[in-house]
Short mmCIF file of C-alpha atoms in Angstrom, two decimals:
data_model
loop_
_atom_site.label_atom_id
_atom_site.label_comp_id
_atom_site.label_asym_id
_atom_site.label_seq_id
_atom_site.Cartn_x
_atom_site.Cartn_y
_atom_site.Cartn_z
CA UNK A 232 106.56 133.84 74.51
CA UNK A 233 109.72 132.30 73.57
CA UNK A 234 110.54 128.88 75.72
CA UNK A 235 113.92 128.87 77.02
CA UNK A 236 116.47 126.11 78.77
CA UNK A 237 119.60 126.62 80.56
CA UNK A 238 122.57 125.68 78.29
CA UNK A 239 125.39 126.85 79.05
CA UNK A 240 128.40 125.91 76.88
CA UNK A 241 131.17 123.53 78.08
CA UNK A 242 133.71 126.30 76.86
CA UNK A 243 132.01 128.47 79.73
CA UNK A 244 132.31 126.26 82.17
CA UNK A 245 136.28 125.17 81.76
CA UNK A 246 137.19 128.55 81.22
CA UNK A 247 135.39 129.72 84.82
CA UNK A 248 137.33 126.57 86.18
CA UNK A 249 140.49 127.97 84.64
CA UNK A 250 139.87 131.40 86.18
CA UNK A 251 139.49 129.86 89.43
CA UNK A 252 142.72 128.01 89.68
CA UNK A 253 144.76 130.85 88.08
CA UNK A 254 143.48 133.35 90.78
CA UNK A 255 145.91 135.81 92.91
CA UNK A 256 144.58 135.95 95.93
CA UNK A 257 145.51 138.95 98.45
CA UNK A 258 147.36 138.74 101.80
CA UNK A 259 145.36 137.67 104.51
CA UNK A 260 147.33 139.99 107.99
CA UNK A 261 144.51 140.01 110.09
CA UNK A 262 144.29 136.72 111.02
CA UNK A 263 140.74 135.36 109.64
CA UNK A 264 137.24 135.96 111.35
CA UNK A 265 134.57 137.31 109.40
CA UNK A 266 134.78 141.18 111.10
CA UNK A 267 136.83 142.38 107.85
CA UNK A 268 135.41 140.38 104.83
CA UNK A 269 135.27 136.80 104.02
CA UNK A 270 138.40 134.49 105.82
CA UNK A 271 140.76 133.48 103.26
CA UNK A 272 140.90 130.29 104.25
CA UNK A 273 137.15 129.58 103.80
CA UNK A 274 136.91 131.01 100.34
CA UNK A 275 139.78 129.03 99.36
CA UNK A 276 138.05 126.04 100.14
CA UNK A 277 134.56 126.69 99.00
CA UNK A 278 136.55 128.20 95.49
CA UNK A 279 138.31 124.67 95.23
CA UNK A 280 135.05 122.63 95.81
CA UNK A 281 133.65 125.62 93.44
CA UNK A 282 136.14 124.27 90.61
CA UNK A 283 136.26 120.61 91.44
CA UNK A 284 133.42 119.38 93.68
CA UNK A 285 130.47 121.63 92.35
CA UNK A 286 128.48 120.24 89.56
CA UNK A 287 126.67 122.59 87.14
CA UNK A 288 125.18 120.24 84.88
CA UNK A 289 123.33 118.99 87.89
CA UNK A 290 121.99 122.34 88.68
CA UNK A 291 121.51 123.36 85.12
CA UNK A 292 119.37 119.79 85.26
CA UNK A 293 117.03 120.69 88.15
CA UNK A 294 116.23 124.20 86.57
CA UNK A 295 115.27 122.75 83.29
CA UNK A 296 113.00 120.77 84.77
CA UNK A 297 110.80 123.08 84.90
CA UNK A 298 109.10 124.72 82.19
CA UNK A 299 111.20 127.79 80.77
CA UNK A 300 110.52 131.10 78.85
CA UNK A 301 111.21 134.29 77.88
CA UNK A 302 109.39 137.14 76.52
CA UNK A 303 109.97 141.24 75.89
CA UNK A 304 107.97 143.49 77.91
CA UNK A 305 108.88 147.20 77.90
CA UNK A 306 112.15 146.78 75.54
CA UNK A 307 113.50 144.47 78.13
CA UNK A 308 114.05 140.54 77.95
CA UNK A 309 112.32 138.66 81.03
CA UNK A 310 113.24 135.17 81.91
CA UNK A 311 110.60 133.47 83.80
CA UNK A 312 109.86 129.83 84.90
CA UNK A 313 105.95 128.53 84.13
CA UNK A 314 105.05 126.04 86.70
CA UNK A 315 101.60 124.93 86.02
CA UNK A 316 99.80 122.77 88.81
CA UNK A 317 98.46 119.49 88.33
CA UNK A 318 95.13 120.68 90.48
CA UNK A 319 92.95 123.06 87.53
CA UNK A 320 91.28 125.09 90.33
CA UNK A 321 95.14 126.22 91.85
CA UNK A 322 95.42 129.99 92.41
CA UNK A 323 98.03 131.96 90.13
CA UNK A 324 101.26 133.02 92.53
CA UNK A 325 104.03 135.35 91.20
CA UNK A 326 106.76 134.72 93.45
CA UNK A 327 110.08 137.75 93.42
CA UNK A 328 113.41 137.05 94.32
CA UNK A 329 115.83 140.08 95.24
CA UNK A 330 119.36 140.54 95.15
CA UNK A 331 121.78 138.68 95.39
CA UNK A 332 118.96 136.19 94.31
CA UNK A 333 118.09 134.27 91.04
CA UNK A 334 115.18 131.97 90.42
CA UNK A 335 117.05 128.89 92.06
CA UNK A 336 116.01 130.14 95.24
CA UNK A 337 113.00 129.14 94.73
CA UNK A 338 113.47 125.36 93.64
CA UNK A 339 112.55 123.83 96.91
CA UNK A 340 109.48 125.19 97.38
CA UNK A 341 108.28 124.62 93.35
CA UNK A 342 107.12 121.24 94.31
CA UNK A 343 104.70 121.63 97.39
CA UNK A 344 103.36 124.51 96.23
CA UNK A 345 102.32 123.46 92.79
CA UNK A 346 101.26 119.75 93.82
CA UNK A 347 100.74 119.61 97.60
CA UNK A 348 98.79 116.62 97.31
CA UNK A 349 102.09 114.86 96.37
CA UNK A 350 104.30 116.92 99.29
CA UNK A 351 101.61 115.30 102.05
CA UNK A 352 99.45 118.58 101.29
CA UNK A 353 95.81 119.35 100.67
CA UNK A 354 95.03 119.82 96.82
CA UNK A 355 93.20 122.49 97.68
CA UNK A 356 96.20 124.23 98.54
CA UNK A 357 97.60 124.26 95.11
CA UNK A 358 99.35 127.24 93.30
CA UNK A 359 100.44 127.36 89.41
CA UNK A 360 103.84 129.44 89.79
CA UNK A 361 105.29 132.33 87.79
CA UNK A 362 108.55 133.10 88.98
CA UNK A 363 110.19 135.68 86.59
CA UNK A 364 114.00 136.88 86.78
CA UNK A 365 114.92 140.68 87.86
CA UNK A 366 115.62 142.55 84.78
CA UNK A 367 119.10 142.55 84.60
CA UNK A 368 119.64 139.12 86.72
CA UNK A 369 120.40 136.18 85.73
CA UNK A 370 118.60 135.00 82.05
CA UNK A 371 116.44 138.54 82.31
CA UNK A 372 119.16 140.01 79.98
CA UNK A 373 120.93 142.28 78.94
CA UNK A 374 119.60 145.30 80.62
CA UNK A 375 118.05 147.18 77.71
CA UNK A 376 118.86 150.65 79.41
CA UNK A 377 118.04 152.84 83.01
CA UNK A 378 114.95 153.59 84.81
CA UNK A 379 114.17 149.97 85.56
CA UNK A 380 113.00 150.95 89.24
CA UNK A 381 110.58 148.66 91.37
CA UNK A 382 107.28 149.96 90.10
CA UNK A 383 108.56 149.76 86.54
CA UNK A 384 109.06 146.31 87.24
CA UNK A 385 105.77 145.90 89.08
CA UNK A 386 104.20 146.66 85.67
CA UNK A 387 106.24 144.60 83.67
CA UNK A 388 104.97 141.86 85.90
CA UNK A 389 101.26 142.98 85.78
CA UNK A 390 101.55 142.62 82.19
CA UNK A 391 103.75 138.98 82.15
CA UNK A 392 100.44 138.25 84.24
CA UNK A 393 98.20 139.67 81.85
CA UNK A 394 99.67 137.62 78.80
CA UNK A 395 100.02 134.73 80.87
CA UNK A 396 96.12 134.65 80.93
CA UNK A 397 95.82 135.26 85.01
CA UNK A 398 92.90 137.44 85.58
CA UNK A 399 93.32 137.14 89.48
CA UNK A 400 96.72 135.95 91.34
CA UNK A 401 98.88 136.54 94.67
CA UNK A 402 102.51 138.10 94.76
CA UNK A 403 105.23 136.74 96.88
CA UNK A 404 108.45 138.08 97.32
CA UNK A 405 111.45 139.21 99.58
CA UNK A 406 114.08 141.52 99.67
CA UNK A 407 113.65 143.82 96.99
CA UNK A 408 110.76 141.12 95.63
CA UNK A 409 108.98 142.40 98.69
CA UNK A 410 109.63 146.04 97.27
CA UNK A 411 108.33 144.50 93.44
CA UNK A 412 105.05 142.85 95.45
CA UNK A 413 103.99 145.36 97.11
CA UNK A 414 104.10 147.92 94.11
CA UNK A 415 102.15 145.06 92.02
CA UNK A 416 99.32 145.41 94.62
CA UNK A 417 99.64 148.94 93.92
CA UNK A 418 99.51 149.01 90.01
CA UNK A 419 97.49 146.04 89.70
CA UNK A 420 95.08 146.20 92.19
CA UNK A 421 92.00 144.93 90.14
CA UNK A 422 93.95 141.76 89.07
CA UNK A 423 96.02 140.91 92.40
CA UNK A 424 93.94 139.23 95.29
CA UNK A 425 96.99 139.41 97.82
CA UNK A 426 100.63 140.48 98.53
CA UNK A 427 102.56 137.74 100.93
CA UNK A 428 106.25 139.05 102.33
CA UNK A 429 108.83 137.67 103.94
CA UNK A 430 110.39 141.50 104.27
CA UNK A 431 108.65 144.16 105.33
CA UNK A 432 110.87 147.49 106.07
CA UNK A 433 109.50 149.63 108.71
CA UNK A 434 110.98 152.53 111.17
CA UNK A 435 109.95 155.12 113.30
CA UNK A 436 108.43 158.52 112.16
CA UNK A 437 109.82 160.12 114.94
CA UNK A 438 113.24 159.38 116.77
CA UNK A 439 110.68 159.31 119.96
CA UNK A 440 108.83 156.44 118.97
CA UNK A 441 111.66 154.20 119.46
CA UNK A 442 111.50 154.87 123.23
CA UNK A 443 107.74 153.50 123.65
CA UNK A 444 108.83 150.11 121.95
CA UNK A 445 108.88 147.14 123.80
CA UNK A 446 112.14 145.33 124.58
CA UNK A 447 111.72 142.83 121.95
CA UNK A 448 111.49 145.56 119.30
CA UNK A 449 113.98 148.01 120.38
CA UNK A 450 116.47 145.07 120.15
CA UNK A 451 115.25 144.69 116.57
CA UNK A 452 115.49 148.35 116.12
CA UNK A 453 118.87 147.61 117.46
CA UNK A 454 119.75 146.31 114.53
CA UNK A 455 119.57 149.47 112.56
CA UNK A 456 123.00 151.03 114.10
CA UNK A 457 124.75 147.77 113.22
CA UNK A 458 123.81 147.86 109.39
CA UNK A 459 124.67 151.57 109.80
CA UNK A 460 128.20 150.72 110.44
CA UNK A 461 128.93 147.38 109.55
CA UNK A 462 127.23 145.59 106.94
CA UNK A 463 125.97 149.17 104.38
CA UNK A 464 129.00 148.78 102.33
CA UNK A 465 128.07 146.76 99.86
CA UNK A 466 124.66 149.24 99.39
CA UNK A 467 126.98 152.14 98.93
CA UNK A 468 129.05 150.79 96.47
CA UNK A 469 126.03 149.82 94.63
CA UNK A 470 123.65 152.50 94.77
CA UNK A 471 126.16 154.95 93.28
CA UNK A 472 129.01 153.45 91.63
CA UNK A 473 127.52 149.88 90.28
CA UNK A 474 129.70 150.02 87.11
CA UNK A 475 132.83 150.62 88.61
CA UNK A 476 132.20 147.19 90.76
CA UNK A 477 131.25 145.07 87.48
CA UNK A 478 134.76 145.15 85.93
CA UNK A 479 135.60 143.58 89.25
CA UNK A 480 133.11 141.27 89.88
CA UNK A 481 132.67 140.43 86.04
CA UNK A 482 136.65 139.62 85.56
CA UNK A 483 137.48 137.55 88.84
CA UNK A 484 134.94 134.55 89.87
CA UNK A 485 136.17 134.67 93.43
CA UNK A 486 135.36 137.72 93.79
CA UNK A 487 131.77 137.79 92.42
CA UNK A 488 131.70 134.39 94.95
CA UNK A 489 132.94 136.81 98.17
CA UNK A 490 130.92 139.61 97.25
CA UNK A 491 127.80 137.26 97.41
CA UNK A 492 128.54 134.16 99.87
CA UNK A 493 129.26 137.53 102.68
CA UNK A 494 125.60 137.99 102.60
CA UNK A 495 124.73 133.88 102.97
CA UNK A 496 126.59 134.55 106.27
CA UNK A 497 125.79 137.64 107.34
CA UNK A 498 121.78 137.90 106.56
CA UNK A 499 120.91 134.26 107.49
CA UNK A 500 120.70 132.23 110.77
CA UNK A 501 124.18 130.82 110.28
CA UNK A 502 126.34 131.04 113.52
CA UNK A 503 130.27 130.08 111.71
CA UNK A 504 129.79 129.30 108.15
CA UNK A 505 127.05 130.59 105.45
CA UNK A 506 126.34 126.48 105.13
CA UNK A 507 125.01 126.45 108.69
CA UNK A 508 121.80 128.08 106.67
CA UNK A 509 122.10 127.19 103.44
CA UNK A 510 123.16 124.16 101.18
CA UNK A 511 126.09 124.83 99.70
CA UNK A 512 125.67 123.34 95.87
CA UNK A 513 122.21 125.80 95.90
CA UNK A 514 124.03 128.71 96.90
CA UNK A 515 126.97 128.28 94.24
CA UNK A 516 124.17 127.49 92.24
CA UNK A 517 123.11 131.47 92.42
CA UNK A 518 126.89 132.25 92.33
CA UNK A 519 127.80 130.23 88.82
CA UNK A 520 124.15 131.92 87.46
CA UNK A 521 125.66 135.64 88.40
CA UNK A 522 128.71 134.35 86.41
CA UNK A 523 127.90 133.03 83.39
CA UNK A 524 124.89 135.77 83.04
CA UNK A 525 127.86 138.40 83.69
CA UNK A 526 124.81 140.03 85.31
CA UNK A 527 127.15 141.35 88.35
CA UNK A 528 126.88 145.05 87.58
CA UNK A 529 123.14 145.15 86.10
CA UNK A 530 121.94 143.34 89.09
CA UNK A 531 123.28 146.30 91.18
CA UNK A 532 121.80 148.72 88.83
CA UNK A 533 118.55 148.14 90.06
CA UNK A 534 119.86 149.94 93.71
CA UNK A 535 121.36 152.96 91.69
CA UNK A 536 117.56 153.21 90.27
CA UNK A 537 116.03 153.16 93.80
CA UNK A 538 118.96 155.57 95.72
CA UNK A 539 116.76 157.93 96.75
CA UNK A 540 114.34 155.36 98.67
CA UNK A 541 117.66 153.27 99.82
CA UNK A 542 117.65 155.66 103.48
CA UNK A 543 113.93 153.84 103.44
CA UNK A 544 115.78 150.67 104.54
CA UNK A 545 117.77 151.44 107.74
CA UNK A 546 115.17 154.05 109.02
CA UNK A 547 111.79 153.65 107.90
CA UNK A 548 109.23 152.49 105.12
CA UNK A 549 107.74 153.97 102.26
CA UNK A 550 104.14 154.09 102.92
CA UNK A 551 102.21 151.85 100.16
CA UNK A 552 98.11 152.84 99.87
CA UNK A 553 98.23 148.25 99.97
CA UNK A 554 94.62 148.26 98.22
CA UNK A 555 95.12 144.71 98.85
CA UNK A 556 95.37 142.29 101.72
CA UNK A 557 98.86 141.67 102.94
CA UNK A 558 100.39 139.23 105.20
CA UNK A 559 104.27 139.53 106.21
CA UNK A 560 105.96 136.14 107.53
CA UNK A 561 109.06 137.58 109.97
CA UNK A 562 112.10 135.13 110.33
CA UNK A 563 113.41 135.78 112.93
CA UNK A 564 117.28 135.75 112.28
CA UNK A 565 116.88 138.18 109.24
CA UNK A 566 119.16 141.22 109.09
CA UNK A 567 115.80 143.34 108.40
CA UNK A 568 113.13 142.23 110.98
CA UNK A 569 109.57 144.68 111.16
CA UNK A 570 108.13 146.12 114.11
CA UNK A 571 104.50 145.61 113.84
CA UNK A 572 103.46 148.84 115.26
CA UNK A 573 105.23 150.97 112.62
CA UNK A 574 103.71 148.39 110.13
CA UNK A 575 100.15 149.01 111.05
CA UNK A 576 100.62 152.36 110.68
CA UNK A 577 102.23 152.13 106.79
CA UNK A 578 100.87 149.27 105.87
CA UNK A 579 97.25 149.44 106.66
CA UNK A 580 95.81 146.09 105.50
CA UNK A 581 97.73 143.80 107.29
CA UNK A 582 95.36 140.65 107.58
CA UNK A 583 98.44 137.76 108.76
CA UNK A 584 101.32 138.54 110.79
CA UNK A 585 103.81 135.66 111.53
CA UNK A 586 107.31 135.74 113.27
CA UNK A 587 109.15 132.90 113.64
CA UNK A 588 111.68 132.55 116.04
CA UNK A 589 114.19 130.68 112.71
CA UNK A 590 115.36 131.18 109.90
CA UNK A 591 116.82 134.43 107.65
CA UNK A 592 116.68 136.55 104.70
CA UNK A 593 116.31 133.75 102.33
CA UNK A 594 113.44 132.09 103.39
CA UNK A 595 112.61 129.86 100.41
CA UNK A 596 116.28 128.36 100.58
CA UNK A 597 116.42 128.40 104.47
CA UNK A 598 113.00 127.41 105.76
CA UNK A 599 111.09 126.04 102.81
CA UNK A 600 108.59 124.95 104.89
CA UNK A 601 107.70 127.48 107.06
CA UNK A 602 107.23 129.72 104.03
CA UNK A 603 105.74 127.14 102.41
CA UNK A 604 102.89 126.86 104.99
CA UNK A 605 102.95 130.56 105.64
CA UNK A 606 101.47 131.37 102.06
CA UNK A 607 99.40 128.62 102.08
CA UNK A 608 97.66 129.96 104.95
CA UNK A 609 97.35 133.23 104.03
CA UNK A 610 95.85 132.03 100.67
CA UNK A 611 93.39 130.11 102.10
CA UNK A 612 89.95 131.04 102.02
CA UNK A 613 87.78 133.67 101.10
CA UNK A 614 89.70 136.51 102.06
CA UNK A 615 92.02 135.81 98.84
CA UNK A 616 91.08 133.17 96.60
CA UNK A 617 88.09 134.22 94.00
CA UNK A 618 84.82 132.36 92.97
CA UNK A 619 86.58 131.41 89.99
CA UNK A 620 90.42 131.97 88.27
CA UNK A 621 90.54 132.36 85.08
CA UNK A 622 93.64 130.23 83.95
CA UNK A 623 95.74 130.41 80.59
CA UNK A 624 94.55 128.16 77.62
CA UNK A 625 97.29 126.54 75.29
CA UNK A 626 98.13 129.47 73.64
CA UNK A 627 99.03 130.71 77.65
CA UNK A 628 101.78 128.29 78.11
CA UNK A 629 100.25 125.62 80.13
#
């Protein structure tokens, strides 16, 4: 274990304000609107405030704050924070971003779930946090080489846990962190007491089943057709040709910032603008950590390593055997919403079910506290938490 702290050289930073400035941008015929890509006009003025408004050194602040390390598991380098709570009886929580995600997501909800008494919270509530970078995002680098699918990095998780000194802990995650949770109660079933979602991908087994839906999940089903032939792009590119988009994405700034702030906007519960859902200085936050990481084309590795389970996603689930009890919190404006009768019937050990009628994709960065309270409740209790959790001495990073 290797402790680690964001610090990125000045050089970095003027020469991705330099890139910014110098950039050619493309004609713009259309006339705006979102239908075709991101407005020119908007990304002009988020790139400026990018180069000239954003501050990095803030950001870089707020994430060393928090304790820092890396380690090798597998051949690969994993960057993780270590958020121990100041309550000794607080239950061990992994929590799994996706793409395009980093650890930053997570920063608002570090606080009341490690110290709840402080956030207005019951103590007993109280959750020391692991919450490890993708391989291949972010500080989790470089990729050491393929075949880093989702149960490989279930078990390079179960084994972070393991050294970590966690006999017994919960997974959270969304997006493909869902994917990585879900696999960990798979792998690790012995050690994990509980796998929390905030995506859960299900479909019908039959094109019939649709029909016997209700109307509130056909419309959701709805959604399916529109991902089909709208938003999938971005999947294709990526699950087949993820090299070809890093020199892209790798060279230009803005266009690592388009290819990402298009998914603030279209998987959140924004109406005009991505900022509707999500702060903006957090969000370029995950943008500048793509950059300087150069982590655009090994992030999208990871979907050329699950291709074949990427049809999963617009028409059904892979079944999981979920030894473990699992609860799924549904926001409600999320490009990816469940239908709880396809759910029972992959997912058999379903003990919470939550939909709320706000929020998106990003939970953590849109609705803090709803997912905030959501794991909290699930956690609570017998059903998960042990007798007793065994919890890291010094030589465990506390």
């Amino acid at each position: 274990m290797r402790p680690f702290r964001v610090e990125i050289p000045q050089r970095s930073l003027d020469d991705l304000h330099r890139r910014i400035a110098a950039t050619r941008w493309p004609a713009e015929p259309y006339g705006g609107g979102w239908a075709r890509g991101v407005p020119g006009a908007y990304l002009r003025e988020l790139a400026d405030y990018w180069r000239t408004g954003f501050d990095w050194r803030a950001a870089e602040a707020r994430l060393n704050r928090y304790p820092q390390f890396t380690t090798t598991i597998d051949g690969a380098t994993l960057h993780f924070l270590h958020v121990r709570s100041p309550e000794p009886d607080a239950l061990p929580l992994v929590l799994t971003h996706g793409w395009p995600g980093s650890v930053a997501e997570f920063l608002q909800v570090i606080g009341p779930l490690t110290d709840p008494c402080a956030h207005g919270g019951d103590p007993a509530d109280a959750f020391h946090l692991v919450i490890p970078s993708l391989p291949g995002y972010g500080f989790s680098t470089p990729l050491p080489g393929t075949g880093w699918d989702i149960t490989r990095i279930a078990r390079a998780w179960a084994e972070l846990m393991r050294r970590l000194g966690y006999d017994r802990y919960v997974a959270q995650g969304g997006d493909f962190g869902s994917a990585v949770s879900l696999d960990l109660g798979e792998v690790d079933p012995e050690h994990v007491l509980g796998v929390h979602v905030n995506m859960l991908l299900t479909g019908p087994s039959e094109p019939g089943e649709v029909a016997e839906l209700d109307e509130a999940d056909q419309a959701r089903m709805a959604l399916v057709p529109r991902f089909n032939a709208d938003l999938v792009g971005y999947m294709a590119v990526q699950a087949t040709r993820p090299q070809t988009l890093a020199y892209a994405l790798t060279d230009s700034p803005v266009g690592q910032l388009a290819w990402i702030v298009e998914k603030y906007r279209e998987w959140t519960d924004s109406t005009d603008v991505p900022e509707d859902a999500v702060d903006r200085d957090q969000m370029l936050t995950t943008v500048t950590i793509y950059w300087f990481t150069a982590t655009a084309g090994s992030s999208a590795q990871l979907y050329r390593e699950v291709v074949e389970l990427l049809p999963c996603t617009v028409v059904g689930a892979r079944p999981y055997p979920n030894p473990v009890p699992l609860a799924v919190a549904a926001f409600g404006r999320d490009m990816f919403l469940p239908v709880r009768r396809f759910a029972d019937r992959d997912f058999p050990n379903i003990q919470q079910w939550t939909e709320y009628d706000r929020g998106g994709h990003f939970a953590a960065m849109e609705q803090p506290d709803l997912l905030v309270a959501d794991i909290r409740r699930f956690c609570r209790g017998s059903r998960v938490r042990p007798a007793t959790v065994r919890t890291p001495d010094a030589a465990g990073l506390r």
